[in-house]
mmCIF file of C-alpha atoms and ligand atoms in Angstrom:
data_model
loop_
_atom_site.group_PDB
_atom_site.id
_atom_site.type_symbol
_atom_site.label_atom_id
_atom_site.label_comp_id
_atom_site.label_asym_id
_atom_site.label_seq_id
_atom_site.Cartn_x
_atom_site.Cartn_y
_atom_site.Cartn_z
ATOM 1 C CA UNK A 1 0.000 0.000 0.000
ATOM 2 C CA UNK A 2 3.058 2.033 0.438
ATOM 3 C CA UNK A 3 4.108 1.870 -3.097
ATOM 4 C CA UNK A 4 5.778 5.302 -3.911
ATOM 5 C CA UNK A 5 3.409 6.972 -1.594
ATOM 6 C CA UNK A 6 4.468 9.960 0.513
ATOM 7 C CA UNK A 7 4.146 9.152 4.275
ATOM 8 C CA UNK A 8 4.659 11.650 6.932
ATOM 9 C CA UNK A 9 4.600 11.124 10.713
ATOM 10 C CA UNK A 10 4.883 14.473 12.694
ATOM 11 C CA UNK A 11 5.583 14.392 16.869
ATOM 12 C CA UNK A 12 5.443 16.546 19.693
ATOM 13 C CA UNK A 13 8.167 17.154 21.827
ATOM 14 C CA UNK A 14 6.033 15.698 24.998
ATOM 15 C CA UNK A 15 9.113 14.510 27.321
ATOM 16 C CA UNK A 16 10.836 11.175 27.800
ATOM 17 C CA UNK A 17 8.892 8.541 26.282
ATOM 18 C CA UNK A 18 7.870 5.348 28.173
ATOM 19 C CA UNK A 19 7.867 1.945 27.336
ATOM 20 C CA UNK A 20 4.232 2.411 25.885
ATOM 21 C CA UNK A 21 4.751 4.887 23.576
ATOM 22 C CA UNK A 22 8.043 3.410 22.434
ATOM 23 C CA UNK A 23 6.822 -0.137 21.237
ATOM 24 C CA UNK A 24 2.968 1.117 20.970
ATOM 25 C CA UNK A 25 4.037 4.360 18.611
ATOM 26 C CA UNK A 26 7.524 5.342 18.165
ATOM 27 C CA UNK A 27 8.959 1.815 16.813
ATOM 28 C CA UNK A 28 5.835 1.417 14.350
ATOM 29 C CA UNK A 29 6.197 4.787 12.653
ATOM 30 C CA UNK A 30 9.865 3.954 12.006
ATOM 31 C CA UNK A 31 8.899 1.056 10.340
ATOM 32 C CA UNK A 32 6.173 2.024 8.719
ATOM 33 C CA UNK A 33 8.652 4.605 7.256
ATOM 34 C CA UNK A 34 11.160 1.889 6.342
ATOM 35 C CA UNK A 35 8.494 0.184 4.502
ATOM 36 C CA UNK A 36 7.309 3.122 2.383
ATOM 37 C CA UNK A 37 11.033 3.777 1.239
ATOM 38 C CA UNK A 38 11.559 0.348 0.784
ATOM 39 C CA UNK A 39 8.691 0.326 -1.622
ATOM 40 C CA UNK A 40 9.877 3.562 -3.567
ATOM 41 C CA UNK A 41 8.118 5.752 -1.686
ATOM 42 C CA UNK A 42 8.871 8.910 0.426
ATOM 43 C CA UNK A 43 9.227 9.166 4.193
ATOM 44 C CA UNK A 44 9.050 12.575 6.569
ATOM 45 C CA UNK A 45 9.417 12.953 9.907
ATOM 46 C CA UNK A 46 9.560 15.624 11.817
ATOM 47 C CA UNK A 47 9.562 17.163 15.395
ATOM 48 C CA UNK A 48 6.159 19.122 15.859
ATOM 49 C CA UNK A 49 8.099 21.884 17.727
ATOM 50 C CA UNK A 50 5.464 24.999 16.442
ATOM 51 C CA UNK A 51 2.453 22.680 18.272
ATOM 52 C CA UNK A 52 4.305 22.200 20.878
ATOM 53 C CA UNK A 53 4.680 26.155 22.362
ATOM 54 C CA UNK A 54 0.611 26.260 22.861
ATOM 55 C CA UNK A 55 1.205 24.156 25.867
ATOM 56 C CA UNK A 56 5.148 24.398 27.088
ATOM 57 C CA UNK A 57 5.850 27.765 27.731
ATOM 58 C CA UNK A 58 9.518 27.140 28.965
ATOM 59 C CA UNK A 59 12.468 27.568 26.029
ATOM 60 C CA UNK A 60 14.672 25.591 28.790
ATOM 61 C CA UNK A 61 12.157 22.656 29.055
ATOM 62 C CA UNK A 62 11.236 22.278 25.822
ATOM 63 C CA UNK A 63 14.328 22.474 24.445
ATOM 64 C CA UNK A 64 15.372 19.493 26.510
ATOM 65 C CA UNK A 65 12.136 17.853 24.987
ATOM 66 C CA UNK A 66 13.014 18.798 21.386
ATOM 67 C CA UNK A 67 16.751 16.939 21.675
ATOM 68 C CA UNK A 68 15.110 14.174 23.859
ATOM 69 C CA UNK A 69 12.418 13.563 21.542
ATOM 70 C CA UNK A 70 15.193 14.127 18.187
ATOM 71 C CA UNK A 71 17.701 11.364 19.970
ATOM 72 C CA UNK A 72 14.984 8.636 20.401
ATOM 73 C CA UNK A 73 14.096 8.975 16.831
ATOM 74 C CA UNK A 74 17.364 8.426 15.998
ATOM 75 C CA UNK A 75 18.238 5.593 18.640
ATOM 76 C CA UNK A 76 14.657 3.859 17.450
ATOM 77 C CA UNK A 77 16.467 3.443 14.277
ATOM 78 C CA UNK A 78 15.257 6.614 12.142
ATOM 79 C CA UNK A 79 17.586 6.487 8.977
ATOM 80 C CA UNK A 80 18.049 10.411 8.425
ATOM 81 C CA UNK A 81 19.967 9.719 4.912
ATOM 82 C CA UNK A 82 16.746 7.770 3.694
ATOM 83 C CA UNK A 83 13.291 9.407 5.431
ATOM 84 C CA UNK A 84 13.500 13.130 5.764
ATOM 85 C CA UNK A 85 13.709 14.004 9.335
ATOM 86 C CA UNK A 86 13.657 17.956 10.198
ATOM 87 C CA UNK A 87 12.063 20.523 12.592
ATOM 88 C CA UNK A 88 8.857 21.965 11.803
ATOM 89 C CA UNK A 89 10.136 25.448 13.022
ATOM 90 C CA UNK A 90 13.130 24.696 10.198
ATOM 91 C CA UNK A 91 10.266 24.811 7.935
ATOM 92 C CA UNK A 92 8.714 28.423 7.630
ATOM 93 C CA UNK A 93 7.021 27.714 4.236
ATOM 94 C CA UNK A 94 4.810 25.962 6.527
ATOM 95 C CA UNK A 95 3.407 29.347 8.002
ATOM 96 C CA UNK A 96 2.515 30.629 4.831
ATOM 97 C CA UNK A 97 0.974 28.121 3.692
ATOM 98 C CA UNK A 98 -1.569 27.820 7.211
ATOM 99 C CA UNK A 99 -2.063 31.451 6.286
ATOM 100 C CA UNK A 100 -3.612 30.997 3.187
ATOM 101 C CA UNK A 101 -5.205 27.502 4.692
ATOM 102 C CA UNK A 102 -6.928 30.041 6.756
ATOM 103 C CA UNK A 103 -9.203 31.568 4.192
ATOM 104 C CA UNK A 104 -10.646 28.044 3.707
ATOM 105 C CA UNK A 105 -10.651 26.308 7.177
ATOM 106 C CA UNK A 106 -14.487 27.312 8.868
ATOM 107 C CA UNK A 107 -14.368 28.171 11.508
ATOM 108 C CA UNK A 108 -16.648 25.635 12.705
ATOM 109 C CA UNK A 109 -14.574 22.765 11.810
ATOM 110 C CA UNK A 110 -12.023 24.072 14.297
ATOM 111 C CA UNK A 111 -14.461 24.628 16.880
ATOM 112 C CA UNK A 112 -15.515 20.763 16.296
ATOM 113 C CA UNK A 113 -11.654 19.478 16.962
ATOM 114 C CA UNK A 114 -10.885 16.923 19.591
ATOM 115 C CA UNK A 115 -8.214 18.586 21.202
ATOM 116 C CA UNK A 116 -10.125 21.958 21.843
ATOM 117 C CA UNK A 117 -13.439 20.415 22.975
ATOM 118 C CA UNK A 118 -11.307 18.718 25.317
ATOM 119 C CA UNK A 119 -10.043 21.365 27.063
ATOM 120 C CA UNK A 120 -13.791 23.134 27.054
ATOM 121 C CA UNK A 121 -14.801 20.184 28.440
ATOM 122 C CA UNK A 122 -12.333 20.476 31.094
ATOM 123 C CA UNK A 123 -13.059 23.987 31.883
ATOM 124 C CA UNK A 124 -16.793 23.273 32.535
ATOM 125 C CA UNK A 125 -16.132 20.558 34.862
ATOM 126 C CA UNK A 126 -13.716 22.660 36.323
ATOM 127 C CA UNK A 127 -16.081 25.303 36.749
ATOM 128 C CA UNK A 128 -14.731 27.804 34.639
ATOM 129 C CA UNK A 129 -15.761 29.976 31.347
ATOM 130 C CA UNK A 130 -15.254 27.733 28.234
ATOM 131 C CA UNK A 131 -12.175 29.016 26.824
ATOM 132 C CA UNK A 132 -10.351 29.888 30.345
ATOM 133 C CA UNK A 133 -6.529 29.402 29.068
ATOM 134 C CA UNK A 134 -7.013 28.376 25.538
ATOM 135 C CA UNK A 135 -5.354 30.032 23.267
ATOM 136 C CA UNK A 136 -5.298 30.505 19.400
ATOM 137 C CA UNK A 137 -2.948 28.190 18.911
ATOM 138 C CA UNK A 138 -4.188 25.173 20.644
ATOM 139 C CA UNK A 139 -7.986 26.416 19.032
ATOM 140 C CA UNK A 140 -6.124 26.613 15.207
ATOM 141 C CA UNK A 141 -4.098 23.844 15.821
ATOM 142 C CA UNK A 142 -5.177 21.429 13.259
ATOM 143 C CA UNK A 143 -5.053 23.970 10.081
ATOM 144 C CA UNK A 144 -1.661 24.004 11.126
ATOM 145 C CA UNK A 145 -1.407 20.720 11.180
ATOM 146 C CA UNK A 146 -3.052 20.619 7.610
ATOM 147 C CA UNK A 147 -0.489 22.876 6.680
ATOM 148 C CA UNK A 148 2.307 20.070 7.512
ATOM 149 C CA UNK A 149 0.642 17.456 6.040
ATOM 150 C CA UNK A 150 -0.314 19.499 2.776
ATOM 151 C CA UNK A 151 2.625 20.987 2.219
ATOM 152 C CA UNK A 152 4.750 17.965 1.428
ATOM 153 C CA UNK A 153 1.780 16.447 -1.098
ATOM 154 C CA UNK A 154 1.539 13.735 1.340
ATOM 155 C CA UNK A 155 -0.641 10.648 0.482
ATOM 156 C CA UNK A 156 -0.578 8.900 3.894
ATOM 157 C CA UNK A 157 -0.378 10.348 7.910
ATOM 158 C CA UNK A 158 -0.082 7.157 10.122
ATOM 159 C CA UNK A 159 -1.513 8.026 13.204
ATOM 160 C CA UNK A 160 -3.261 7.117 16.382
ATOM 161 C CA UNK A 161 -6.556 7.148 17.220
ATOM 162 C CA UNK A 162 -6.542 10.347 18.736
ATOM 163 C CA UNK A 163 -5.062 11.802 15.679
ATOM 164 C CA UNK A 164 -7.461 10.484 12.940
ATOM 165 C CA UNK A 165 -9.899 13.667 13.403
ATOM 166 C CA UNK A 166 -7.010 16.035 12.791
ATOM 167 C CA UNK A 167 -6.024 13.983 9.282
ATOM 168 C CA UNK A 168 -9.989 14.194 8.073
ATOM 169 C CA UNK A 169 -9.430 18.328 8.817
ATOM 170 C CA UNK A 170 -7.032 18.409 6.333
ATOM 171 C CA UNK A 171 -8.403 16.417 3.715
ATOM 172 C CA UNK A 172 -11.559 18.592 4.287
ATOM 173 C CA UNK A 173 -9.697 21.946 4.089
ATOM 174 C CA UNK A 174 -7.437 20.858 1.072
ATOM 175 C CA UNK A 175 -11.079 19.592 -0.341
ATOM 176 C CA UNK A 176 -12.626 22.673 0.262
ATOM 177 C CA UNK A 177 -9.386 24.767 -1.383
ATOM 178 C CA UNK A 178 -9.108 22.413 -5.079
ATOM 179 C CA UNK A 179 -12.938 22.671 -5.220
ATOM 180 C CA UNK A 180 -13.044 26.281 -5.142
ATOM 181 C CA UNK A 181 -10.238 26.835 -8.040
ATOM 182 C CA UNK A 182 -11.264 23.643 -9.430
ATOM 183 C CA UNK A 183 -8.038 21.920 -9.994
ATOM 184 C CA UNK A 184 -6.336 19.454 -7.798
ATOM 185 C CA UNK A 185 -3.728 21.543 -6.842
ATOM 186 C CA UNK A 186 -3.433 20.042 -2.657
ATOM 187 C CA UNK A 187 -2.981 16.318 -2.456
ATOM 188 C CA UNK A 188 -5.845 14.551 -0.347
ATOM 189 C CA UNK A 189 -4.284 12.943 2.384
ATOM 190 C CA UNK A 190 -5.523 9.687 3.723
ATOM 191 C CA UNK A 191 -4.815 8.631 7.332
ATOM 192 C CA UNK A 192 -3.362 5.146 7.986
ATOM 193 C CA UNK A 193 -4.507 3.228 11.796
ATOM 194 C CA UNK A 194 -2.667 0.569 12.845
ATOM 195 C CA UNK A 195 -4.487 -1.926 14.399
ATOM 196 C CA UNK A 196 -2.561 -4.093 16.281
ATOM 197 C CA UNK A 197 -0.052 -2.406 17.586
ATOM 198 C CA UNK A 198 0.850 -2.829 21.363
ATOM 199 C CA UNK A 199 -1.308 -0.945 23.451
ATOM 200 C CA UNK A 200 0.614 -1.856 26.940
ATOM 201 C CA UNK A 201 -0.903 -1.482 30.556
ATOM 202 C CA UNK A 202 1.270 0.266 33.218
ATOM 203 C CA UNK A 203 2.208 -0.831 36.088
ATOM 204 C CA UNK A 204 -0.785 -0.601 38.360
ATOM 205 C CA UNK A 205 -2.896 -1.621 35.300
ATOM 206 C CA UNK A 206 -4.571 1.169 33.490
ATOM 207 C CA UNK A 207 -3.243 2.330 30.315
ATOM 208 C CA UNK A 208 0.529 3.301 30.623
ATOM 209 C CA UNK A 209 0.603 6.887 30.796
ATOM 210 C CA UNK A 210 2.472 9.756 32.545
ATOM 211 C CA UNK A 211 -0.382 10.923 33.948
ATOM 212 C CA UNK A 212 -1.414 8.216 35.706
ATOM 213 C CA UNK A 213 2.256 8.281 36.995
ATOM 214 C CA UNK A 214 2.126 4.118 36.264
ATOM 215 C CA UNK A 215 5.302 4.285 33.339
ATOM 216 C CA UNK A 216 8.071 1.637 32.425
ATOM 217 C CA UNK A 217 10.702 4.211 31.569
ATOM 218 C CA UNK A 218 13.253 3.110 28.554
ATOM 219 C CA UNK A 219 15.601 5.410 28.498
ATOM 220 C CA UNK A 220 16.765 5.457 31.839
ATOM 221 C CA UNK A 221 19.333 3.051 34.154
ATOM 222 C CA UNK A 222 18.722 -0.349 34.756
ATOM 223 C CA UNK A 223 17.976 0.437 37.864
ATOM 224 C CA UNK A 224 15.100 3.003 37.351
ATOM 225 C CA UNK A 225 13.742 0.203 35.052
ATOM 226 C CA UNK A 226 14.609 -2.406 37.270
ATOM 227 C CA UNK A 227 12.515 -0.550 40.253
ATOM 228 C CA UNK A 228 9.517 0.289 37.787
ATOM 229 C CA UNK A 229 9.265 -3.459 36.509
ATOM 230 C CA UNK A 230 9.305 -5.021 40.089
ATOM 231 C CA UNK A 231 6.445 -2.044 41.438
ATOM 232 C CA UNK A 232 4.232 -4.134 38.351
ATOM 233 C CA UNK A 233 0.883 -5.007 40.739
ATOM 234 C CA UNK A 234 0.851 -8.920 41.516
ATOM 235 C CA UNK A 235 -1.499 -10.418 44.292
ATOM 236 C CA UNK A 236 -0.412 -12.582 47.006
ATOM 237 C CA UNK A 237 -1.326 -15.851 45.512
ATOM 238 C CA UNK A 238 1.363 -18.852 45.883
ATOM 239 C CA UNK A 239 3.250 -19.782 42.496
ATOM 240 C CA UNK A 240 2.204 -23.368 42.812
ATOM 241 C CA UNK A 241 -1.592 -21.895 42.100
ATOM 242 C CA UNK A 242 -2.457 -22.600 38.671
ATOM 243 C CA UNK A 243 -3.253 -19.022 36.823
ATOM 244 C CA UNK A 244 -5.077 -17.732 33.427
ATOM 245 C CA UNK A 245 -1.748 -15.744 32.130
ATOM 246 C CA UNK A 246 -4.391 -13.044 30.718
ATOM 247 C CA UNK A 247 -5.345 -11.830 33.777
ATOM 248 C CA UNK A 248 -1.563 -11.421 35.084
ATOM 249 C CA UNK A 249 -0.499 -7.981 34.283
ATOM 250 C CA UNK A 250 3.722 -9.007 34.187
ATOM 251 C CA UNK A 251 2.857 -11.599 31.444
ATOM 252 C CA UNK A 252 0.342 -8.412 29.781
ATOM 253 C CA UNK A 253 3.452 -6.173 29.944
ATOM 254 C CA UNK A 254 5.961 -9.083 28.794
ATOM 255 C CA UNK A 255 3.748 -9.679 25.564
ATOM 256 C CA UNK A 256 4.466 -6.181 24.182
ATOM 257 C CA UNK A 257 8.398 -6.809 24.548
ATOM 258 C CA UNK A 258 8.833 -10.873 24.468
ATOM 259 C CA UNK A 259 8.923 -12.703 21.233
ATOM 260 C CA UNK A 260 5.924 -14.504 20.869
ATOM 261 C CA UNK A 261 7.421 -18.409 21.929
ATOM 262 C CA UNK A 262 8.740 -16.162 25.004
ATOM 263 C CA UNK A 263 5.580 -15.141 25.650
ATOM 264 C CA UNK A 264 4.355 -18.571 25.681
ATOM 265 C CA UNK A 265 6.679 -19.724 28.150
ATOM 266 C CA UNK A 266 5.479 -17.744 30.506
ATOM 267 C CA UNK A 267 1.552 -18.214 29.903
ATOM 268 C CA UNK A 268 2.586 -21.848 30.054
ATOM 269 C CA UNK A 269 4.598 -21.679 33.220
ATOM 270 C CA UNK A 270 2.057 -19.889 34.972
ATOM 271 C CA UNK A 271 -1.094 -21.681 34.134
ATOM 272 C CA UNK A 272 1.103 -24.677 35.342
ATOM 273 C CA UNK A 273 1.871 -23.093 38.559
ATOM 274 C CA UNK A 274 5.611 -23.347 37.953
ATOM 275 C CA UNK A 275 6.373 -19.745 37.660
ATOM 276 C CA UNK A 276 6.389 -17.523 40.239
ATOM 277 C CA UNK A 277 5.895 -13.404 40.751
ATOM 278 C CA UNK A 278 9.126 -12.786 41.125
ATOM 279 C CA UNK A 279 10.127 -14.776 38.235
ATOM 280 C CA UNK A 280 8.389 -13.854 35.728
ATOM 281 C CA UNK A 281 9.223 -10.082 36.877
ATOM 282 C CA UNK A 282 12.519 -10.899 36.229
ATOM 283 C CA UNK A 283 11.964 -12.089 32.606
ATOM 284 C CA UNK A 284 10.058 -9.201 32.127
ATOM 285 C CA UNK A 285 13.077 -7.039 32.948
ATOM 286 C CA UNK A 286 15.474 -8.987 30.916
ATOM 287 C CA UNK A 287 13.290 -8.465 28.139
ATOM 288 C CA UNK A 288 13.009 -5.011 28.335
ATOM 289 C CA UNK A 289 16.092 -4.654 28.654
ATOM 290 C CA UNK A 290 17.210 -6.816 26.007
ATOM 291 C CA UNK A 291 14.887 -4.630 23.846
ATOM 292 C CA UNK A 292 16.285 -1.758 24.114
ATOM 293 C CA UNK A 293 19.874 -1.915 24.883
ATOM 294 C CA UNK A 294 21.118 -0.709 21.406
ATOM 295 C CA UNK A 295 18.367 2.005 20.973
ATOM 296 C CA UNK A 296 19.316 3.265 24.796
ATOM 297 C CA UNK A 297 23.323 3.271 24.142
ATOM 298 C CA UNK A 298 22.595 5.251 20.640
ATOM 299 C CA UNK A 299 19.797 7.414 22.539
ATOM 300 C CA UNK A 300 23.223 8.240 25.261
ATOM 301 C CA UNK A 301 25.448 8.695 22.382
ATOM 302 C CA UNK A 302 23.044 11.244 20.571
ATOM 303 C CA UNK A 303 22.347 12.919 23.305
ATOM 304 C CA UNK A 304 25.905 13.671 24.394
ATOM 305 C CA UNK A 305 27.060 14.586 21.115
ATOM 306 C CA UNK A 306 23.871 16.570 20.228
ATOM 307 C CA UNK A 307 25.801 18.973 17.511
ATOM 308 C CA UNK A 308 25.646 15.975 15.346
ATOM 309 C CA UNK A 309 21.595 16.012 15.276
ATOM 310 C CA UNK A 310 21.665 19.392 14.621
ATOM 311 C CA UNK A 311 23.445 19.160 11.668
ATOM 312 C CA UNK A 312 21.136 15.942 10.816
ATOM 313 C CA UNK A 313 18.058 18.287 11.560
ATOM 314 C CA UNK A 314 19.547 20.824 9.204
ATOM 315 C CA UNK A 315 20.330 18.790 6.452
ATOM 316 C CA UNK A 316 16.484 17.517 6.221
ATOM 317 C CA UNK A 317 14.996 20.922 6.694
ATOM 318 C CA UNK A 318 17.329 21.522 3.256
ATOM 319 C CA UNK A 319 16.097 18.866 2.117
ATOM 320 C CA UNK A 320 12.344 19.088 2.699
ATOM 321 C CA UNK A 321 12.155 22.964 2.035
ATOM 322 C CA UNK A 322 12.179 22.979 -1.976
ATOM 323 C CA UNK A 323 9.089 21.195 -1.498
ATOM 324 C CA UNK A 324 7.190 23.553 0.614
ATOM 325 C CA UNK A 325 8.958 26.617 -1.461
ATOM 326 C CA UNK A 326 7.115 24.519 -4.245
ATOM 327 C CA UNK A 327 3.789 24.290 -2.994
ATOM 328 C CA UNK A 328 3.936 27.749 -0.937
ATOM 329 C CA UNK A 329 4.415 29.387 -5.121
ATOM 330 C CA UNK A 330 1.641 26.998 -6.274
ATOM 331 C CA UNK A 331 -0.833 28.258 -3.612
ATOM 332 C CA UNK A 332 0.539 31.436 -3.739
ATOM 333 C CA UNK A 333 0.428 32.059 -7.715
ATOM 334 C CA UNK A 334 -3.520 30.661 -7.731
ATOM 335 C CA UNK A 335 -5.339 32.765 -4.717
ATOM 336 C CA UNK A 336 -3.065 36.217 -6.222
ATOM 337 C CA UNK A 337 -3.806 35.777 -9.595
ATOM 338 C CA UNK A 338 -0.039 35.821 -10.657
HETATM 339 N N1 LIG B 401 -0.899 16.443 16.386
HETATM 340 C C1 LIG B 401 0.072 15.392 16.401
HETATM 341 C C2 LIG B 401 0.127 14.802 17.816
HETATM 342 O O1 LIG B 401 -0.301 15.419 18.756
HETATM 343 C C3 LIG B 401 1.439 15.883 15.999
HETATM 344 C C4 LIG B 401 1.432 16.436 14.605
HETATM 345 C C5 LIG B 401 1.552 17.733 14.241
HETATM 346 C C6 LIG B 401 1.285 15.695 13.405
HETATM 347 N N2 LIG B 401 1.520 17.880 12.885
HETATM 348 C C7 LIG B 401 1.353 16.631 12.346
HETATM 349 C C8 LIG B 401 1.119 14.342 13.133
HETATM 350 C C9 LIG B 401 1.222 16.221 11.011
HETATM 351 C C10 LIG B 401 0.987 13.937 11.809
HETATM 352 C C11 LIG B 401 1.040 14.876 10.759
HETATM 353 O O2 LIG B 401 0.614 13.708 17.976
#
């Protein structure tokens, strides 16, 4: 399905990312971008910084983010001589372009996104008038993610669930724009949902999420991970007790990491009753860090010699930019007449 398509994945610079988002999101978007230029096609990826100000209001802190989230890329296995891999800020084509995107986004449709009903929502509950500490850029926030995604004439956005609203915006807005000069002149992006990736609990159960403050951290010591993996909730029940492996949270976390004839193992050993708690929590830590030993001494390397993603960074916003200089003219020359 890839077949010279255009795929672009863009990210926020949200912090350190946990063992959920790293086997449930960041390793399947580098693959999915291995398969698209393995099949002729084009791959972009870049770091969402211009989203990310509406919420992070410290240069300091998100800085850190912005190399944090840059070096994980990398150490996840992000070839930056293959898929194009730049800053959105690197890009300012991109604000032209969400200019003119403007004229043609209703404002209903932005009043309809996820992300800002969300935080009405939140204010209501909270007691407070609907758009207490929204600003325009959270409330525009998905023409300017249109603009990303039609700038580079991209066919396909993998995404989350979460994320799948924001790709239909675009499609509408670039919809609305080619039917008013009648003439294809913005791709129509399509979103792509993967299915079955890992979605993978945290430690006290719920979804893993920093929120909830229940995380596997990757990219830490073995010891952080090590005190993380054995804080996974068991119950007190002997190991000679014959269990369902489904309803054992280690062996729900171990899944997402093991190989699958690993994985079996240890439903095996437990429904036998020959594996106990502290077992199978060790497993679970070998595994993990198994997984991730090369991506964590790369992530270390990147981020002590972080001049070298710089230059990376610079050398795909060179490359991406006659693109967007391309389309920026092509919008530019229809809604001016030249
Ligand atoms: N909104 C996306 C997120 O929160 C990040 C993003 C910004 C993006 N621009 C994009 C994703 C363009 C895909 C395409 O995760």
């Amino acid at each position: 399905m890839f077949e010279n398509k255009t795929i672009l994945t863009g990210v926020k610079p949200t912090g350190t990312p946990h063992l959920g988002n790293y086997v449930g999101a960041i390793r399947p978007a580098i693959r999915l971008g291995h398969e698209a230029l393995a099949h002729g096609g084009r791959h972009y990826m870049f770091i969402a910084d211009y989203h990310a100000i509406n919420a992070e209001k410290d240069p300091e802190v998100l800085n850190q983010k912005i190399k944090e989230i840059a070096c994980i890329y990398l150490a996840g296995g992000l070839d930056p001589s293959k898929s194009v891999f730049y800053r959105q800020s690197d890009i300012p084509e991109i604000h032209e372009i969400t200019t003119i995107l403007y004229a043609y986004t209703p404002k209903g449709l932005m009043n309809k996104s996820h992300a800002y009903k969300a935080s009405v929502d939140k204010n209501r509950e909270a007691g407070k008038p609907d758009d207490d500490g929204i600003n325009m850029g959270l409330y525009t926030y998905p023409t300017l993610m249109a603009a990303d995604i039609l700038t580079f004439n991209t066919d396909i956005v993998p995404v989350g669930r979460d994320q799948v609203q924001h790709v239909e915006i675009a499609r509408d807005i670039a919809g609305a724009f080619n039917a008013h000069y009648q003439k294809e002149l913005l791709k129509l992006p399509t979103y792509y949902l993967e299915e079955n990736v890992a979605v993978v609990p945290g430690i006290d159960g719920r979804k893993m999420s920093k929120s909830y403050g229940n995380v596997i951290p990757v990219f830490a010591d073995d010891s952080v991970i090590k005190k993380a993996v054995f804080s996974v909730k068991t119950d007190s029940r002997p190991m000679e007790e014959p269990k369902n492996p489904d309803e054992i949270l280690v062996y729900e976390i171990y899944k997402s990491v093991a190989a699958p004839e690993k994985a079996k193992e240890m439903a095996d050993g437990l429904s036998q009753g020959k594996l106990g708690y502290g077992h199978i929590k060790n497993m679970l830590l070998d595994a993990i860090l198994s997984e991730i030993k090369d991506a964590r001494e790369k992530y270390n390397y990147y981020m002590a010699h972080y001049n070298e993603v710089e230059e990376m960074l610079a050398a795909g916003a060179a490359k991406a930019r006659p693109t967007a200089q391309e389309t920026l003219k092509r919008l530019k020359d229809t809604v001016f007449g030249r």
